[in-house]
JSON list of C-alpha atoms in Angstrom, two decimals:
[
{"chain": "A", "resi": 27, "resn": "GLN", "atom": "CA", "xyz": [144.19, 131.67, 81.44]},
{"chain": "A", "resi": 28, "resn": "HIS", "atom": "CA", "xyz": [141.23, 132.18, 83.73]},
{"chain": "A", "resi": 29, "resn": "LEU", "atom": "CA", "xyz": [138.83, 129.22, 84.04]},
{"chain": "A", "resi": 30, "resn": "TYR", "atom": "CA", "xyz": [134.88, 130.21, 84.86]},
{"chain": "A", "resi": 31, "resn": "VAL", "atom": "CA", "xyz": [133.22, 127.33, 85.24]},
{"chain": "A", "resi": 32, "resn": "GLU", "atom": "CA", "xyz": [131.12, 128.38, 87.97]},
{"chain": "A", "resi": 33, "resn": "SER", "atom": "CA", "xyz": [128.35, 129.50, 85.78]},
{"chain": "A", "resi": 34, "resn": "PHE", "atom": "CA", "xyz": [127.88, 126.56, 83.61]},
{"chain": "A", "resi": 35, "resn": "ASN", "atom": "CA", "xyz": [124.98, 125.73, 87.32]},
{"chain": "A", "resi": 36, "resn": "LYS", "atom": "CA", "xyz": [123.94, 122.82, 84.82]},
{"chain": "A", "resi": 37, "resn": "LEU", "atom": "CA", "xyz": [127.58, 121.76, 82.45]},
{"chain": "A", "resi": 38, "resn": "ARG", "atom": "CA", "xyz": [126.85, 117.97, 83.64]},
{"chain": "A", "resi": 39, "resn": "THR", "atom": "CA", "xyz": [130.53, 116.63, 81.96]},
{"chain": "A", "resi": 40, "resn": "LEU", "atom": "CA", "xyz": [133.84, 119.02, 82.55]},
{"chain": "A", "resi": 41, "resn": "ILE", "atom": "CA", "xyz": [137.22, 118.35, 80.91]},
{"chain": "A", "resi": 42, "resn": "VAL", "atom": "CA", "xyz": [140.74, 119.96, 81.89]},
{"chain": "A", "resi": 43, "resn": "ALA", "atom": "CA", "xyz": [143.43, 119.04, 80.55]},
{"chain": "A", "resi": 44, "resn": "ASP", "atom": "CA", "xyz": [146.93, 120.44, 79.89]},
{"chain": "A", "resi": 45, "resn": "CYS", "atom": "CA", "xyz": [146.30, 123.77, 82.49]},
{"chain": "A", "resi": 46, "resn": "ASN", "atom": "CA", "xyz": [147.57, 124.90, 84.89]},
{"chain": "A", "resi": 47, "resn": "LEU", "atom": "CA", "xyz": [145.16, 124.36, 88.71]},
{"chain": "A", "resi": 48, "resn": "VAL", "atom": "CA", "xyz": [147.94, 124.90, 90.75]},
{"chain": "A", "resi": 49, "resn": "ASP", "atom": "CA", "xyz": [145.22, 128.50, 92.25]},
{"chain": "A", "resi": 50, "resn": "VAL", "atom": "CA", "xyz": [142.25, 126.96, 90.88]},
{"chain": "A", "resi": 51, "resn": "ASP", "atom": "CA", "xyz": [139.03, 127.21, 93.68]},
{"chain": "A", "resi": 52, "resn": "VAL", "atom": "CA", "xyz": [138.08, 124.09, 92.55]},
{"chain": "A", "resi": 53, "resn": "THR", "atom": "CA", "xyz": [135.48, 123.62, 94.46]},
{"chain": "A", "resi": 54, "resn": "CYS", "atom": "CA", "xyz": [133.51, 126.26, 92.12]},
{"chain": "A", "resi": 55, "resn": "PHE", "atom": "CA", "xyz": [133.00, 123.18, 90.20]},
{"chain": "A", "resi": 56, "resn": "PRO", "atom": "CA", "xyz": [129.62, 123.32, 89.45]},
{"chain": "A", "resi": 57, "resn": "GLU", "atom": "CA", "xyz": [127.88, 120.56, 92.28]},
{"chain": "A", "resi": 58, "resn": "SER", "atom": "CA", "xyz": [125.70, 119.51, 88.51]},
{"chain": "A", "resi": 59, "resn": "LEU", "atom": "CA", "xyz": [128.77, 117.60, 87.23]},
{"chain": "A", "resi": 60, "resn": "GLN", "atom": "CA", "xyz": [128.46, 114.10, 86.32]},
{"chain": "A", "resi": 61, "resn": "THR", "atom": "CA", "xyz": [131.59, 113.57, 84.72]},
{"chain": "A", "resi": 62, "resn": "LEU", "atom": "CA", "xyz": [134.92, 115.21, 85.82]},
{"chain": "A", "resi": 63, "resn": "CYS", "atom": "CA", "xyz": [138.39, 114.23, 83.57]},
{"chain": "A", "resi": 64, "resn": "ILE", "atom": "CA", "xyz": [141.75, 116.56, 84.67]},
{"chain": "A", "resi": 65, "resn": "TRP", "atom": "CA", "xyz": [144.17, 115.33, 81.73]},
{"chain": "A", "resi": 66, "resn": "SER", "atom": "CA", "xyz": [147.34, 116.46, 82.43]},
{"chain": "A", "resi": 67, "resn": "CYS", "atom": "CA", "xyz": [147.48, 119.35, 84.67]},
{"chain": "A", "resi": 68, "resn": "ASP", "atom": "CA", "xyz": [149.22, 121.45, 87.38]},
{"chain": "A", "resi": 69, "resn": "LEU", "atom": "CA", "xyz": [147.17, 119.99, 90.41]},
{"chain": "A", "resi": 70, "resn": "PRO", "atom": "CA", "xyz": [146.55, 122.46, 93.50]},
{"chain": "A", "resi": 71, "resn": "ALA", "atom": "CA", "xyz": [148.21, 122.00, 96.69]},
{"chain": "A", "resi": 72, "resn": "SER", "atom": "CA", "xyz": [144.83, 120.34, 97.73]},
{"chain": "A", "resi": 73, "resn": "LEU", "atom": "CA", "xyz": [141.45, 118.77, 95.89]},
{"chain": "A", "resi": 74, "resn": "ASP", "atom": "CA", "xyz": [138.87, 118.94, 97.51]},
{"chain": "A", "resi": 75, "resn": "LEU", "atom": "CA", "xyz": [136.44, 117.25, 95.17]},
{"chain": "A", "resi": 76, "resn": "ALA", "atom": "CA", "xyz": [133.16, 116.74, 97.76]},
{"chain": "A", "resi": 77, "resn": "LYS", "atom": "CA", "xyz": [130.86, 119.43, 96.97]},
{"chain": "A", "resi": 78, "resn": "LEU", "atom": "CA", "xyz": [130.40, 117.80, 94.06]},
{"chain": "A", "resi": 79, "resn": "ILE", "atom": "CA", "xyz": [127.24, 115.08, 95.00]},
{"chain": "A", "resi": 80, "resn": "ASN", "atom": "CA", "xyz": [126.46, 113.78, 91.55]},
{"chain": "A", "resi": 81, "resn": "LEU", "atom": "CA", "xyz": [129.45, 112.47, 89.39]},
{"chain": "A", "resi": 82, "resn": "ARG", "atom": "CA", "xyz": [129.85, 109.28, 88.34]},
{"chain": "A", "resi": 83, "resn": "LYS", "atom": "CA", "xyz": [133.24, 109.34, 86.73]},
{"chain": "A", "resi": 84, "resn": "LEU", "atom": "CA", "xyz": [135.95, 111.32, 88.20]},
{"chain": "A", "resi": 85, "resn": "GLU", "atom": "CA", "xyz": [138.85, 110.41, 86.16]},
{"chain": "A", "resi": 86, "resn": "ILE", "atom": "CA", "xyz": [142.79, 112.39, 87.19]},
{"chain": "A", "resi": 87, "resn": "ILE", "atom": "CA", "xyz": [145.54, 111.35, 84.83]},
{"chain": "A", "resi": 88, "resn": "TYR", "atom": "CA", "xyz": [148.98, 111.59, 84.50]},
{"chain": "A", "resi": 89, "resn": "GLY", "atom": "CA", "xyz": [149.00, 115.10, 86.95]},
{"chain": "A", "resi": 90, "resn": "ARG", "atom": "CA", "xyz": [152.83, 117.13, 87.02]},
{"chain": "A", "resi": 91, "resn": "ASN", "atom": "CA", "xyz": [152.85, 117.63, 90.49]},
{"chain": "A", "resi": 92, "resn": "GLU", "atom": "CA", "xyz": [151.43, 115.77, 93.88]},
{"chain": "A", "resi": 93, "resn": "LEU", "atom": "CA", "xyz": [148.00, 114.55, 93.81]},
{"chain": "A", "resi": 94, "resn": "ARG", "atom": "CA", "xyz": [147.00, 114.60, 97.90]},
{"chain": "A", "resi": 95, "resn": "MET", "atom": "CA", "xyz": [143.44, 115.00, 98.40]},
{"chain": "A", "resi": 96, "resn": "VAL", "atom": "CA", "xyz": [141.05, 116.08, 101.34]},
{"chain": "A", "resi": 97, "resn": "PRO", "atom": "CA", "xyz": [140.73, 113.05, 103.94]},
{"chain": "A", "resi": 98, "resn": "ASN", "atom": "CA", "xyz": [137.17, 111.87, 102.86]},
{"chain": "A", "resi": 99, "resn": "THR", "atom": "CA", "xyz": [136.49, 113.46, 99.93]},
{"chain": "A", "resi": 100, "resn": "ILE", "atom": "CA", "xyz": [136.11, 110.24, 97.66]},
{"chain": "A", "resi": 101, "resn": "SER", "atom": "CA", "xyz": [134.52, 108.51, 100.37]},
{"chain": "A", "resi": 102, "resn": "SER", "atom": "CA", "xyz": [131.97, 111.62, 99.97]},
{"chain": "A", "resi": 103, "resn": "LEU", "atom": "CA", "xyz": [131.20, 110.74, 96.49]},
{"chain": "A", "resi": 104, "resn": "SER", "atom": "CA", "xyz": [128.28, 108.09, 96.95]},
{"chain": "A", "resi": 105, "resn": "TYR", "atom": "CA", "xyz": [126.83, 107.51, 93.74]},
{"chain": "A", "resi": 106, "resn": "LEU", "atom": "CA", "xyz": [130.85, 107.47, 91.65]},
{"chain": "A", "resi": 107, "resn": "GLU", "atom": "CA", "xyz": [131.17, 104.28, 89.55]},
{"chain": "A", "resi": 108, "resn": "GLU", "atom": "CA", "xyz": [134.27, 104.98, 87.73]},
{"chain": "A", "resi": 109, "resn": "LEU", "atom": "CA", "xyz": [137.27, 106.28, 89.59]},
{"chain": "A", "resi": 110, "resn": "HIS", "atom": "CA", "xyz": [140.25, 106.52, 87.33]},
{"chain": "A", "resi": 111, "resn": "LEU", "atom": "CA", "xyz": [143.45, 108.09, 89.00]},
{"chain": "A", "resi": 112, "resn": "GLN", "atom": "CA", "xyz": [146.68, 107.72, 87.66]},
{"chain": "A", "resi": 113, "resn": "ILE", "atom": "CA", "xyz": [149.49, 109.48, 89.04]},
{"chain": "A", "resi": 114, "resn": "PRO", "atom": "CA", "xyz": [152.67, 106.60, 88.40]},
{"chain": "A", "resi": 115, "resn": "SER", "atom": "CA", "xyz": [154.97, 107.23, 91.85]},
{"chain": "A", "resi": 116, "resn": "TRP", "atom": "CA", "xyz": [158.10, 107.27, 88.89]},
{"chain": "A", "resi": 117, "resn": "ASP", "atom": "CA", "xyz": [160.19, 107.62, 92.83]},
{"chain": "A", "resi": 118, "resn": "ASP", "atom": "CA", "xyz": [160.75, 108.23, 96.18]},
{"chain": "A", "resi": 119, "resn": "CYS", "atom": "CA", "xyz": [160.67, 112.25, 95.58]},
{"chain": "A", "resi": 120, "resn": "MET", "atom": "CA", "xyz": [157.47, 112.13, 93.85]},
{"chain": "A", "resi": 121, "resn": "ARG", "atom": "CA", "xyz": [155.19, 110.52, 96.57]},
{"chain": "A", "resi": 122, "resn": "THR", "atom": "CA", "xyz": [151.94, 110.63, 95.56]},
{"chain": "A", "resi": 123, "resn": "LEU", "atom": "CA", "xyz": [148.72, 110.70, 98.21]},
{"chain": "A", "resi": 124, "resn": "VAL", "atom": "CA", "xyz": [145.25, 108.93, 96.29]},
{"chain": "A", "resi": 125, "resn": "PRO", "atom": "CA", "xyz": [142.88, 107.60, 98.43]},
{"chain": "A", "resi": 126, "resn": "LYS", "atom": "CA", "xyz": [142.97, 104.49, 100.52]},
{"chain": "A", "resi": 127, "resn": "PHE", "atom": "CA", "xyz": [141.19, 101.32, 99.73]},
{"chain": "A", "resi": 128, "resn": "THR", "atom": "CA", "xyz": [139.39, 101.83, 103.13]},
{"chain": "A", "resi": 129, "resn": "GLU", "atom": "CA", "xyz": [138.30, 104.64, 101.82]},
{"chain": "A", "resi": 130, "resn": "ILE", "atom": "CA", "xyz": [137.25, 103.35, 98.18]},
{"chain": "A", "resi": 131, "resn": "SER", "atom": "CA", "xyz": [134.67, 100.13, 99.98]},
{"chain": "A", "resi": 132, "resn": "LYS", "atom": "CA", "xyz": [132.55, 103.04, 101.03]},
{"chain": "A", "resi": 133, "resn": "LEU", "atom": "CA", "xyz": [131.68, 103.62, 97.34]},
{"chain": "A", "resi": 134, "resn": "THR", "atom": "CA", "xyz": [128.39, 101.16, 97.37]},
{"chain": "A", "resi": 135, "resn": "CYS", "atom": "CA", "xyz": [128.33, 101.90, 93.58]},
{"chain": "A", "resi": 136, "resn": "LEU", "atom": "CA", "xyz": [131.29, 101.77, 92.59]},
{"chain": "A", "resi": 137, "resn": "ARG", "atom": "CA", "xyz": [132.14, 99.69, 89.08]},
{"chain": "A", "resi": 138, "resn": "SER", "atom": "CA", "xyz": [135.40, 100.34, 87.95]},
{"chain": "A", "resi": 139, "resn": "LEU", "atom": "CA", "xyz": [138.78, 101.25, 89.48]},
{"chain": "A", "resi": 140, "resn": "ILE", "atom": "CA", "xyz": [142.09, 101.87, 88.14]},
{"chain": "A", "resi": 141, "resn": "ILE", "atom": "CA", "xyz": [144.58, 103.77, 90.84]},
{"chain": "A", "resi": 142, "resn": "TYR", "atom": "CA", "xyz": [148.55, 103.28, 91.07]},
{"chain": "A", "resi": 143, "resn": "TRP", "atom": "CA", "xyz": [150.01, 103.50, 94.18]},
{"chain": "A", "resi": 144, "resn": "SER", "atom": "CA", "xyz": [153.33, 103.94, 95.15]},
{"chain": "A", "resi": 145, "resn": "ASP", "atom": "CA", "xyz": [152.89, 101.75, 98.47]},
{"chain": "A", "resi": 146, "resn": "PHE", "atom": "CA", "xyz": [150.24, 99.70, 99.60]},
{"chain": "A", "resi": 147, "resn": "GLU", "atom": "CA", "xyz": [149.47, 99.00, 103.76]},
{"chain": "A", "resi": 148, "resn": "HIS", "atom": "CA", "xyz": [148.74, 95.41, 103.58]},
{"chain": "A", "resi": 149, "resn": "SER", "atom": "CA", "xyz": [146.51, 95.03, 106.94]},
{"chain": "A", "resi": 150, "resn": "GLN", "atom": "CA", "xyz": [143.72, 97.07, 104.12]},
{"chain": "A", "resi": 151, "resn": "ASP", "atom": "CA", "xyz": [140.00, 95.22, 103.13]},
{"chain": "A", "resi": 152, "resn": "THR", "atom": "CA", "xyz": [140.44, 94.27, 99.46]},
{"chain": "A", "resi": 153, "resn": "SER", "atom": "CA", "xyz": [137.30, 92.85, 99.04]},
{"chain": "A", "resi": 154, "resn": "ILE", "atom": "CA", "xyz": [135.85, 95.51, 97.14]},
{"chain": "A", "resi": 155, "resn": "LEU", "atom": "CA", "xyz": [137.45, 93.94, 94.29]},
{"chain": "A", "resi": 156, "resn": "HIS", "atom": "CA", "xyz": [135.60, 91.41, 94.38]},
{"chain": "A", "resi": 157, "resn": "LYS", "atom": "CA", "xyz": [132.54, 93.78, 93.57]},
{"chain": "A", "resi": 158, "resn": "LEU", "atom": "CA", "xyz": [134.04, 95.58, 90.15]},
{"chain": "A", "resi": 159, "resn": "GLU", "atom": "CA", "xyz": [134.08, 95.47, 87.35]},
{"chain": "A", "resi": 160, "resn": "ASN", "atom": "CA", "xyz": [136.87, 96.17, 85.96]},
{"chain": "A", "resi": 161, "resn": "PHE", "atom": "CA", "xyz": [140.21, 96.92, 87.96]},
{"chain": "A", "resi": 162, "resn": "ASP", "atom": "CA", "xyz": [143.52, 98.06, 87.22]},
{"chain": "A", "resi": 163, "resn": "ILE", "atom": "CA", "xyz": [145.91, 98.32, 89.89]},
{"chain": "A", "resi": 164, "resn": "ARG", "atom": "CA", "xyz": [149.51, 99.24, 90.29]},
{"chain": "A", "resi": 165, "resn": "VAL", "atom": "CA", "xyz": [151.38, 99.28, 93.36]},
{"chain": "A", "resi": 166, "resn": "GLY", "atom": "CA", "xyz": [154.77, 100.03, 93.85]},
{"chain": "A", "resi": 167, "resn": "VAL", "atom": "CA", "xyz": [157.49, 102.90, 91.82]},
{"chain": "A", "resi": 168, "resn": "LEU", "atom": "CA", "xyz": [156.82, 102.46, 88.08]},
{"chain": "A", "resi": 169, "resn": "LEU", "atom": "CA", "xyz": [159.34, 102.08, 86.52]},
{"chain": "A", "resi": 170, "resn": "ARG", "atom": "CA", "xyz": [158.17, 102.39, 83.03]},
{"chain": "A", "resi": 171, "resn": "GLU", "atom": "CA", "xyz": [155.43, 103.99, 81.29]},
{"chain": "A", "resi": 172, "resn": "TYR", "atom": "CA", "xyz": [152.47, 101.31, 81.59]},
{"chain": "A", "resi": 173, "resn": "GLU", "atom": "CA", "xyz": [151.91, 99.69, 77.88]},
{"chain": "A", "resi": 174, "resn": "ALA", "atom": "CA", "xyz": [148.64, 98.18, 77.01]},
{"chain": "A", "resi": 175, "resn": "VAL", "atom": "CA", "xyz": [149.54, 94.06, 75.58]},
{"chain": "A", "resi": 176, "resn": "PRO", "atom": "CA", "xyz": [147.10, 94.38, 71.70]},
{"chain": "A", "resi": 177, "resn": "ASP", "atom": "CA", "xyz": [145.49, 91.14, 72.18]},
{"chain": "A", "resi": 178, "resn": "VAL", "atom": "CA", "xyz": [145.45, 90.95, 75.37]},
{"chain": "A", "resi": 179, "resn": "SER", "atom": "CA", "xyz": [141.43, 91.65, 77.02]},
{"chain": "A", "resi": 180, "resn": "ALA", "atom": "CA", "xyz": [142.04, 92.16, 81.00]},
{"chain": "A", "resi": 181, "resn": "LYS", "atom": "CA", "xyz": [138.73, 93.28, 82.84]},
{"chain": "A", "resi": 182, "resn": "LYS", "atom": "CA", "xyz": [141.01, 93.10, 85.70]},
{"chain": "A", "resi": 183, "resn": "ARG", "atom": "CA", "xyz": [144.99, 93.63, 86.40]},
{"chain": "A", "resi": 184, "resn": "ILE", "atom": "CA", "xyz": [147.22, 94.44, 89.02]},
{"chain": "A", "resi": 185, "resn": "GLU", "atom": "CA", "xyz": [151.05, 95.01, 88.56]},
{"chain": "A", "resi": 186, "resn": "LEU", "atom": "CA", "xyz": [152.45, 95.26, 92.10]},
{"chain": "A", "resi": 187, "resn": "THR", "atom": "CA", "xyz": [156.35, 96.59, 91.72]},
{"chain": "A", "resi": 188, "resn": "GLY", "atom": "CA", "xyz": [158.75, 96.18, 94.89]},
{"chain": "A", "resi": 189, "resn": "LYS", "atom": "CA", "xyz": [159.11, 93.93, 97.81]},
{"chain": "A", "resi": 190, "resn": "LEU", "atom": "CA", "xyz": [156.43, 92.48, 99.85]},
{"chain": "A", "resi": 191, "resn": "GLN", "atom": "CA", "xyz": [153.81, 94.31, 98.32]},
{"chain": "A", "resi": 192, "resn": "PHE", "atom": "CA", "xyz": [151.76, 91.01, 97.24]},
{"chain": "A", "resi": 193, "resn": "GLU", "atom": "CA", "xyz": [150.72, 90.32, 100.81]},
{"chain": "A", "resi": 194, "resn": "GLY", "atom": "CA", "xyz": [147.76, 92.63, 100.79]},
{"chain": "A", "resi": 195, "resn": "PHE", "atom": "CA", "xyz": [146.16, 90.75, 97.31]},
{"chain": "A", "resi": 196, "resn": "GLN", "atom": "CA", "xyz": [146.99, 87.31, 98.55]},
{"chain": "A", "resi": 197, "resn": "ASN", "atom": "CA", "xyz": [143.25, 86.57, 98.86]},
{"chain": "A", "resi": 198, "resn": "LEU", "atom": "CA", "xyz": [142.62, 87.49, 95.54]},
{"chain": "A", "resi": 199, "resn": "VAL", "atom": "CA", "xyz": [144.52, 84.96, 93.66]},
{"chain": "A", "resi": 200, "resn": "GLU", "atom": "CA", "xyz": [143.15, 82.39, 95.54]}
]
């Protein structure tokens, strides 16, 4: 029931699956972490990972409630190479507050980005995508669970659902 990770001060990888993290102070995660994966967990009201200065990979997949990142948390993770935030917004009732491109673009080491946005501000600068080795971006309300298409290898993918989502991504297809 209890998560005691502060005693693992040299831990490099932590995978947390199917746990209730609502009342967990994630600032107790050891600074030595290089990989943090949170899969199918109940998330705290506000996720502050800024202390994890050595983090190279952050993966949060299918949280069971809203993801609310503390502002500038992601941009403070200057060594982050992989950012995978796959928390779909199935309807307008569940808003997911993930970082915007303006914050993500400050990550100079970023190589891989997988992220879902329920909405996208057209004024955001998407030029960082040209520097990435691979990305998978979904914008809009997902109407179905994503399933990979067999025999199709795509390193760069954008899926837009809804009206007026294309505007911010035009420079990628030119």
